[in-house]
Amino acid sequence: MKLAVIGTGYVGLVSGVCFASKGNEVICVDQDQSKIEKLSRLQSPIYEPGIEQLMEQNVREGRLSFTSDIQDAVRRSDLIILAVGTPSLPNGEANLQYIEQAAADIGMAMDGYKIIMTKSTVPVGTNEKIFKVIASRTPYAFDIASVPEFLREGTAIQDTLNPDRVVIGLDNRELEETLTALHKPFTDQIFVTDIRSAEMIKYASNAFLATKISFINEIANICEKVGADVTEVAKGMGSDQRIGSSFLRAGIGYGGSCFPKDTKALIQIAGNVDYEFKLLKSVVEVNTGQRYNVIAKLKESLETLKGAQIGIWGLSFKPDTDDIRDAPALEIVETLIREGAHVKLYDPIAMDNFRQQFDHPGLHWCSSAEEAAGGCDAVCLLTDWNEFKTMNLHKLAGLMRQPVLIDGRNVYGREQIEDTGIEYISVGRPQMGAYSEYPRKIAEVL
């Protein structure tokens, strides 16, 4: 099938490359000419493991191309995929200006029947708006479908090529055969529904996963006070098939481009129909507070942050991506600077993106985890990159002025911490290593 993908961000580029790998002819379109020039050199504008190799293969085999000419791309395609950004407005609502502009451009470019398939995350009812925008600009017939994406940054290619399910929303049932055939090479688990339900499935799915994360973080906070171990609690909960083990890892909360944006948008969607989504508001509140627990633990251990030297391991919101959108590190680092700390930063991939977002004379940009830890009063692990997981902790203790390690991702186990001399503070687990307060806390509870 001949496809045009409008937008070359995470969703658009990964979708385009993966559709091409299944034998379709794909044109990826972006109005940003610098992006197109980079893509034409087979350089990805996003960091995603394996994306450039897959791009190179499909370009070489003649199935994938890149252009900024949306009119030509639309006319050469049978199906157009909308994959432009829908960032949050200040009130939390999704900003639809980019998708409405793309729809207008498609309408003006059409020279015959087309299928318009929306993969951007959009509020319920948006595809009807898209239909009206296109219809007002073309005399040609077309159909609309909503096929939301569920990929995860860092594993986006794997998630796209091997999805748990594909959700197809359509109001014209004649499209079902065509769209099912398009997605059949990826999975047999295809769920077909109406457009509004498909739009809602995306928001509901992300809101539920965010709820699981905030729930286990609240349990972790209680575990710290009663001397229980949240990792053991999560295992026990997750073995119940009604609950499941995914998204039950306690830590410093979710970030990135999806969960923060989509939870806020769903709260606004509910508000627009005069419904207060109290549960989801609490989920967002818990998530925001969770990242500040790192600051509280630092203060408890060091007494004051003014003049303290703090090392930060990890700036992206998760490993295997350079995405720092709504990353916990942003608020944690900004708070440390306001408190008068000297901060040393290191991330394997996301340093440049973070520096563009936040820079300050009190920040020292490091080229390795060891450099970031050297001479520090405490190190905070905020992203669970593999190189942090395999760090020699005896060596780490020797590098630091005070061996305090705040593990925001519960990376290390007791056997790794013992005999290192490190004061190890994690999330929802009994304190381990030097200066352990676990026996005292148990005594207080009893």
Coordinates of C-alpha atoms in Angstrom, one line a residue:
M1 CA 0.0 0.0 0.0
K2 CA 1.2 3.6 -0.7
L3 CA 1.3 5.6 2.6
A4 CA 2.2 9.1 3.5
V5 CA 3.1 9.8 7.2
I6 CA 2.7 13.4 8.2
G7 CA 5.1 14.2 11.1
T8 CA 8.5 12.6 11.8
G9 CA 8.6 12.5 15.6
Y10 CA 8.5 9.3 17.6
V11 CA 5.1 8.2 16.4
G12 CA 5.5 9.2 12.8
L13 CA 9.0 8.1 12.1
V14 CA 8.8 4.8 13.9
S15 CA 5.4 4.1 12.3
G16 CA 6.6 5.0 8.8
V17 CA 9.8 2.9 9.1
C18 CA 7.9 -0.1 10.5
F19 CA 5.1 0.1 7.8
A20 CA 7.9 0.2 5.2
S21 CA 9.5 -2.9 6.7
K22 CA 6.3 -4.8 6.0
G23 CA 6.4 -4.0 2.3
N24 CA 4.5 -0.8 2.0
E25 CA 5.7 2.3 0.1
V26 CA 6.1 5.0 2.7
I27 CA 6.8 8.7 2.3
C28 CA 7.6 10.5 5.6
V29 CA 6.6 14.2 5.5
D30 CA 7.7 17.0 7.8
Q31 CA 7.6 20.8 7.2
D32 CA 10.9 21.2 9.1
Q33 CA 13.4 21.1 6.2
S34 CA 16.3 20.6 8.5
K35 CA 14.7 17.3 9.7
I36 CA 14.1 16.1 6.2
E37 CA 17.7 16.9 5.2
K38 CA 18.9 14.9 8.3
L39 CA 16.6 12.0 7.5
S40 CA 17.8 12.0 3.8
R41 CA 21.3 11.5 5.2
L42 CA 19.8 8.5 7.1
Q43 CA 20.3 10.3 10.4
S44 CA 17.4 10.1 12.8
P45 CA 16.2 13.3 14.5
I46 CA 15.1 11.1 17.5
Y47 CA 17.2 8.7 19.6
E48 CA 15.7 5.3 19.3
P49 CA 17.8 2.1 19.3
G50 CA 17.8 0.4 15.9
I51 CA 15.9 3.2 14.0
E52 CA 18.8 4.3 11.7
Q53 CA 19.6 0.7 10.7
L54 CA 15.9 0.1 9.8
M55 CA 15.8 3.4 7.9
E56 CA 18.8 2.6 5.9
Q57 CA 17.5 -0.9 4.9
N58 CA 14.1 0.4 3.7
V59 CA 15.6 3.4 1.8
R60 CA 18.1 1.0 0.1
E61 CA 15.2 -1.3 -0.9
G62 CA 13.2 1.6 -2.3
R63 CA 10.3 1.5 0.2
L64 CA 11.0 4.6 2.3
S65 CA 11.6 8.3 1.3
F66 CA 11.5 11.7 3.0
T67 CA 10.1 15.0 1.8
S68 CA 8.8 18.4 3.0
D69 CA 6.4 18.5 0.0
I70 CA 3.0 17.5 1.6
Q71 CA 1.1 18.1 -1.6
D72 CA 3.2 15.7 -3.6
A73 CA 3.2 13.1 -0.8
V74 CA -0.6 13.1 -0.5
R75 CA -1.2 12.8 -4.2
R76 CA 1.2 9.8 -4.5
S77 CA -0.5 8.0 -1.5
D78 CA -3.6 6.0 -0.9
L79 CA -3.6 6.4 2.8
I80 CA -2.3 9.4 4.8
I81 CA -1.3 8.9 8.5
L82 CA -1.6 11.9 10.8
A83 CA 1.2 11.7 13.4
V84 CA 1.9 15.3 14.3
G85 CA 2.3 16.5 17.9
T86 CA -0.5 17.4 20.2
P87 CA 1.3 19.1 23.1
S88 CA -0.4 20.4 26.2
L89 CA -1.8 23.9 26.5
P90 CA -1.2 25.7 29.8
N91 CA -4.6 24.4 31.1
G92 CA -3.7 20.8 30.2
E93 CA -5.9 20.5 27.1
A94 CA -4.3 19.1 24.0
N95 CA -3.1 21.7 21.5
L96 CA -4.7 20.7 18.2
Q97 CA -3.3 23.5 16.0
Y98 CA -0.7 21.2 14.3
I99 CA -3.1 18.5 13.5
E100 CA -5.7 20.9 12.2
Q101 CA -3.1 22.6 10.0
A102 CA -2.0 19.2 8.7
A103 CA -5.6 18.3 7.9
A104 CA -6.1 21.6 6.0
D105 CA -2.9 20.8 4.0
I106 CA -4.2 17.3 3.2
G107 CA -7.5 18.7 2.1
M108 CA -6.0 21.2 -0.3
A109 CA -3.6 18.6 -1.7
M110 CA -6.1 15.8 -2.4
D111 CA -6.7 14.8 -6.0
G112 CA -8.9 11.8 -5.4
Y113 CA -10.2 9.4 -2.8
K114 CA -8.0 9.0 0.3
I115 CA -8.1 7.3 3.7
I116 CA -7.0 9.5 6.5
M117 CA -5.7 7.6 9.5
T118 CA -5.0 9.5 12.8
K119 CA -2.2 8.1 15.0
S120 CA -1.8 11.3 17.0
T121 CA -3.3 11.2 20.5
V122 CA -6.3 13.4 20.3
P123 CA -9.3 14.2 22.5
V124 CA -12.6 12.4 21.8
G125 CA -14.4 14.1 18.9
T126 CA -11.2 15.4 17.2
N127 CA -11.5 13.1 14.2
E128 CA -14.9 14.6 13.5
K129 CA -13.2 18.0 13.5
I130 CA -10.5 16.7 11.1
F131 CA -13.2 15.4 8.8
K132 CA -14.8 18.9 8.7
V133 CA -11.5 20.7 8.1
I134 CA -10.6 18.4 5.2
A135 CA -14.2 18.4 3.7
S136 CA -14.2 22.2 3.6
R137 CA -11.1 22.1 1.4
T138 CA -11.7 19.3 -1.1
P139 CA -14.4 18.1 -3.4
Y140 CA -13.1 14.6 -3.3
A141 CA -14.5 11.7 -1.1
F142 CA -12.4 10.4 1.8
D143 CA -12.7 8.4 5.0
I144 CA -11.4 8.9 8.5
A145 CA -10.0 6.3 10.9
S146 CA -8.5 6.5 14.4
V147 CA -5.6 4.0 15.1
P148 CA -3.9 5.2 18.3
E149 CA -0.3 4.1 19.0
F150 CA 0.9 2.4 22.1
L151 CA 4.6 2.4 21.6
R152 CA 7.1 3.1 24.4
E153 CA 10.2 5.2 23.8
G154 CA 13.3 3.1 23.9
T155 CA 11.4 0.0 22.7
A156 CA 9.3 1.8 20.0
I157 CA 10.4 -0.4 17.1
Q158 CA 9.8 -3.6 19.0
D159 CA 6.4 -2.3 20.3
T160 CA 5.3 -1.3 16.8
L161 CA 6.4 -4.5 15.0
N162 CA 5.1 -6.7 17.8
P163 CA 2.1 -4.9 19.5
D164 CA -0.1 -6.4 22.2
R165 CA -3.0 -5.3 20.0
V166 CA -4.0 -2.8 17.3
V167 CA -7.1 -0.6 17.9
I168 CA -8.9 0.5 14.8
G169 CA -11.6 3.1 15.1
L170 CA -13.9 3.7 12.1
D171 CA -17.4 4.7 11.3
N172 CA -17.4 3.4 7.8
R173 CA -17.3 -0.4 8.1
E174 CA -16.2 -0.7 4.5
L175 CA -12.7 0.3 5.7
E176 CA -12.4 -2.6 8.1
E177 CA -11.0 -5.0 5.5
T178 CA -8.4 -2.6 4.2
L179 CA -7.1 -1.4 7.6
T180 CA -7.1 -4.9 9.0
A181 CA -5.0 -6.1 6.1
L182 CA -2.6 -3.2 6.6
H183 CA -2.0 -4.2 10.3
K184 CA -2.3 -8.0 10.0
P185 CA 1.5 -8.3 9.4
F186 CA 2.1 -6.9 12.9
T187 CA -0.5 -8.9 14.9
D188 CA -3.7 -10.9 14.8
Q189 CA -4.9 -9.1 17.9
I190 CA -6.9 -6.4 16.1
F191 CA -9.8 -4.7 17.9
V192 CA -12.2 -2.8 15.7
T193 CA -14.5 -0.2 17.2
D194 CA -16.1 3.2 16.5
I195 CA -13.9 6.3 16.2
R196 CA -14.8 8.0 19.5
S197 CA -14.2 4.8 21.5
A198 CA -10.8 4.4 19.8
E199 CA -9.9 7.9 20.8
M200 CA -10.9 7.2 24.4
I201 CA -9.1 3.9 24.6
K202 CA -5.8 5.7 24.1
Y203 CA -6.4 8.1 27.0
A204 CA -8.0 5.5 29.2
S205 CA -5.0 3.1 28.7
N206 CA -2.4 5.7 29.6
A207 CA -4.4 7.0 32.5
F208 CA -4.7 3.5 34.0
L209 CA -1.0 2.8 33.7
A210 CA -0.2 6.1 35.3
T211 CA -2.6 5.2 38.1
K212 CA -0.7 1.9 38.7
I213 CA 2.6 3.8 39.0
S214 CA 1.2 6.4 41.4
F215 CA -0.5 3.7 43.4
I216 CA 2.7 1.6 43.9
N217 CA 4.6 4.8 44.8
E218 CA 2.0 5.6 47.5
I219 CA 2.4 2.0 48.8
A220 CA 6.2 2.6 48.7
N221 CA 5.9 5.7 50.9
I222 CA 3.9 3.7 53.5
C223 CA 6.4 0.9 53.3
E224 CA 9.2 3.3 54.3
K225 CA 7.3 4.2 57.4
V226 CA 6.4 0.7 58.5
G227 CA 9.6 -1.2 57.5
A228 CA 8.1 -3.2 54.6
D229 CA 9.8 -3.8 51.3
V230 CA 7.8 -2.4 48.3
T231 CA 9.6 -4.7 45.9
E232 CA 8.4 -7.7 47.8
V233 CA 4.9 -6.2 48.1
A234 CA 4.8 -5.6 44.3
K235 CA 5.8 -9.2 43.6
G236 CA 3.0 -10.4 45.8
M237 CA 0.5 -8.1 44.2
G238 CA 1.7 -8.8 40.7
S239 CA 1.3 -12.5 41.0
D240 CA -2.5 -12.0 41.2
Q241 CA -3.7 -12.2 37.6
R242 CA -6.4 -9.6 38.3
I243 CA -3.6 -7.1 39.0
G244 CA -0.6 -8.1 36.9
S245 CA 3.1 -7.3 37.5
S246 CA 3.6 -4.5 34.9
F247 CA 3.9 -0.9 36.0
L248 CA 4.3 -1.8 39.7
R249 CA 7.9 -0.6 40.0
A250 CA 8.2 2.0 42.7
G251 CA 10.4 5.0 42.0
I252 CA 10.4 8.7 41.4
G253 CA 7.3 8.8 39.1
Y254 CA 6.5 8.8 35.4
G255 CA 7.6 11.4 32.9
G256 CA 8.0 11.7 29.1
S257 CA 5.8 12.8 26.3
C258 CA 2.7 10.6 27.0
F259 CA 1.6 10.0 30.6
P260 CA 1.9 13.6 31.9
K261 CA 0.3 15.0 28.8
D262 CA -2.5 12.4 28.4
T263 CA -3.5 12.4 32.1
K264 CA -3.9 16.1 32.1
A265 CA -5.7 16.1 28.8
L266 CA -8.2 13.4 30.1
I267 CA -8.9 15.5 33.2
Q268 CA -9.7 18.4 30.9
I269 CA -11.8 16.2 28.6
A270 CA -13.8 15.2 31.7
G271 CA -14.1 18.8 32.8
N272 CA -15.4 19.9 29.5
V273 CA -18.4 17.6 29.9
D274 CA -18.9 18.8 33.5
Y275 CA -17.3 15.7 35.2
E276 CA -14.5 16.0 37.8
F277 CA -12.1 13.1 37.5
K278 CA -11.0 13.1 41.1
L279 CA -9.0 9.9 40.9
L280 CA -6.9 11.0 38.0
K281 CA -6.2 14.4 39.6
S282 CA -4.8 12.5 42.6
V283 CA -2.7 10.4 40.3
V284 CA -1.1 13.5 38.9
E285 CA -0.6 15.1 42.3
V286 CA 1.1 11.9 43.7
N287 CA 3.4 11.8 40.7
T288 CA 4.5 15.4 41.1
G289 CA 5.2 14.9 44.8
Q290 CA 7.1 11.7 44.3
R291 CA 10.0 13.3 42.6
Y292 CA 10.4 15.8 45.4
N293 CA 10.9 12.9 47.8
V294 CA 14.5 12.8 46.5
I295 CA 15.0 16.3 47.8
A296 CA 13.5 15.4 51.2
K297 CA 15.8 12.3 51.5
L298 CA 18.8 14.4 50.6
K299 CA 18.0 17.0 53.3
E300 CA 17.4 14.3 55.9
S301 CA 20.8 12.7 55.1
L302 CA 22.9 15.8 54.6
E303 CA 20.9 18.2 56.9
T304 CA 21.4 21.1 54.4
L305 CA 21.8 21.3 50.6
K306 CA 23.5 24.7 50.7
G307 CA 27.0 24.3 49.5
A308 CA 26.6 20.5 49.1
Q309 CA 28.0 18.8 46.1
I310 CA 25.4 16.5 44.5
G311 CA 25.9 14.1 41.6
I312 CA 23.1 13.3 39.3
W313 CA 23.0 10.1 37.3
G314 CA 20.5 10.1 34.5
L315 CA 18.5 13.0 33.0
S316 CA 16.1 11.4 30.5
F317 CA 12.8 10.3 31.8
K318 CA 13.7 6.6 31.1
P319 CA 16.7 4.7 29.7
D320 CA 17.3 4.2 26.0
T321 CA 15.9 7.6 25.0
D322 CA 17.2 11.2 25.0
D323 CA 13.7 12.5 25.8
I324 CA 13.7 14.8 28.8
R325 CA 10.1 16.0 28.5
D326 CA 8.6 16.1 32.0
A327 CA 11.6 14.1 33.3
P328 CA 11.8 14.1 37.1
A329 CA 15.4 15.3 36.7
L330 CA 14.3 18.7 35.6
E331 CA 12.4 19.6 38.8
I332 CA 15.0 17.9 41.0
V333 CA 17.9 19.7 39.5
E334 CA 16.1 23.0 39.5
T335 CA 15.3 22.6 43.2
L336 CA 18.9 21.6 44.1
I337 CA 20.1 24.8 42.4
R338 CA 17.5 26.9 44.3
E339 CA 18.7 25.3 47.5
G340 CA 22.2 26.4 46.9
A341 CA 23.7 23.0 45.9
H342 CA 26.5 22.5 43.4
V343 CA 25.3 19.9 40.9
K344 CA 27.3 17.6 38.7
L345 CA 25.3 16.0 35.9
Y346 CA 25.8 12.9 33.7
D347 CA 23.6 11.0 31.2
P348 CA 24.8 8.7 28.4
I349 CA 22.5 10.3 25.8
A350 CA 20.4 13.2 27.1
M351 CA 23.0 15.8 28.1
D352 CA 22.5 18.1 25.2
N353 CA 18.7 18.1 25.4
F354 CA 18.8 18.8 29.1
R355 CA 21.2 21.6 28.7
Q356 CA 19.0 23.3 26.1
Q357 CA 16.1 23.0 28.6
F358 CA 17.9 24.1 31.7
D359 CA 21.4 25.5 32.2
H360 CA 22.9 27.4 35.2
P361 CA 26.4 28.4 36.4
G362 CA 25.9 26.0 39.3
L363 CA 25.8 23.0 37.0
H364 CA 28.9 21.0 36.0
W365 CA 28.5 18.8 32.9
C366 CA 30.4 15.6 33.2
S367 CA 31.6 13.0 30.7
S368 CA 31.2 9.9 32.9
A369 CA 29.3 8.6 35.9
E370 CA 32.6 8.5 37.8
E371 CA 33.3 12.1 37.1
A372 CA 29.8 13.1 38.2
A373 CA 30.3 11.2 41.5
G374 CA 33.8 12.5 42.2
G375 CA 34.0 14.5 45.5
C376 CA 30.2 14.5 46.0
D377 CA 28.3 14.5 49.3
A378 CA 25.6 12.4 47.6
V379 CA 24.7 10.9 44.3
C380 CA 21.1 10.6 43.0
L381 CA 20.3 7.9 40.5
L382 CA 17.3 9.2 38.5
T383 CA 17.4 7.1 35.3
D384 CA 18.1 3.4 35.4
W385 CA 20.6 3.2 32.5
N386 CA 22.5 -0.1 32.3
E387 CA 25.9 1.5 33.0
F388 CA 24.6 2.7 36.4
K389 CA 23.3 -0.8 37.2
T390 CA 26.8 -2.3 36.6
M391 CA 28.7 0.4 38.5
N392 CA 31.4 -0.9 40.9
L393 CA 29.9 0.5 44.1
H394 CA 33.2 -0.1 46.1
K395 CA 34.8 2.2 43.6
L396 CA 31.9 4.7 43.8
A397 CA 32.3 4.9 47.6
G398 CA 36.0 5.8 47.2
L399 CA 35.2 8.6 44.7
M400 CA 32.8 10.4 47.0
R401 CA 33.4 12.8 49.8
Q402 CA 30.4 11.3 51.6
P403 CA 29.2 7.9 50.4
V404 CA 25.4 8.7 50.2
L405 CA 23.5 7.1 47.3
I406 CA 19.9 8.0 46.7
D407 CA 18.5 5.4 44.3
G408 CA 15.3 6.7 42.7
R409 CA 14.8 3.6 40.6
N410 CA 15.6 0.8 43.1
V411 CA 18.4 -0.5 40.9
Y412 CA 20.6 -2.2 43.5
G413 CA 20.0 -5.1 45.8
R414 CA 21.3 -5.7 49.3
E415 CA 24.1 -8.0 48.1
Q416 CA 25.5 -5.1 46.0
I417 CA 25.4 -2.6 48.8
E418 CA 26.7 -4.7 51.7
D419 CA 30.4 -3.9 52.7
T420 CA 30.6 -0.9 50.4
G421 CA 30.3 1.7 53.2
I422 CA 27.6 3.5 51.2
E423 CA 24.6 5.0 52.9
Y424 CA 22.0 3.6 50.5
I425 CA 18.5 5.2 50.3
S426 CA 16.0 3.8 47.9
V427 CA 12.3 4.0 47.4
G428 CA 10.0 2.0 49.6
R429 CA 12.6 -0.4 50.9
P430 CA 14.4 -0.7 54.3
Q431 CA 17.6 1.3 54.3
M432 CA 20.7 -0.7 53.5
G433 CA 24.4 -0.3 53.9
A434 CA 26.2 2.0 56.3
Y435 CA 24.2 4.0 58.8
S436 CA 21.1 1.9 58.3
E437 CA 18.2 3.1 60.3
Y438 CA 16.0 0.1 59.6
P439 CA 16.3 -1.4 63.2
R440 CA 15.4 1.9 64.7
K441 CA 12.4 2.4 62.5
I442 CA 11.1 -1.0 63.3
A443 CA 11.5 -0.3 67.0
E444 CA 9.5 2.9 66.5
V445 CA 6.7 1.1 64.8
L446 CA 6.6 -1.6 67.4

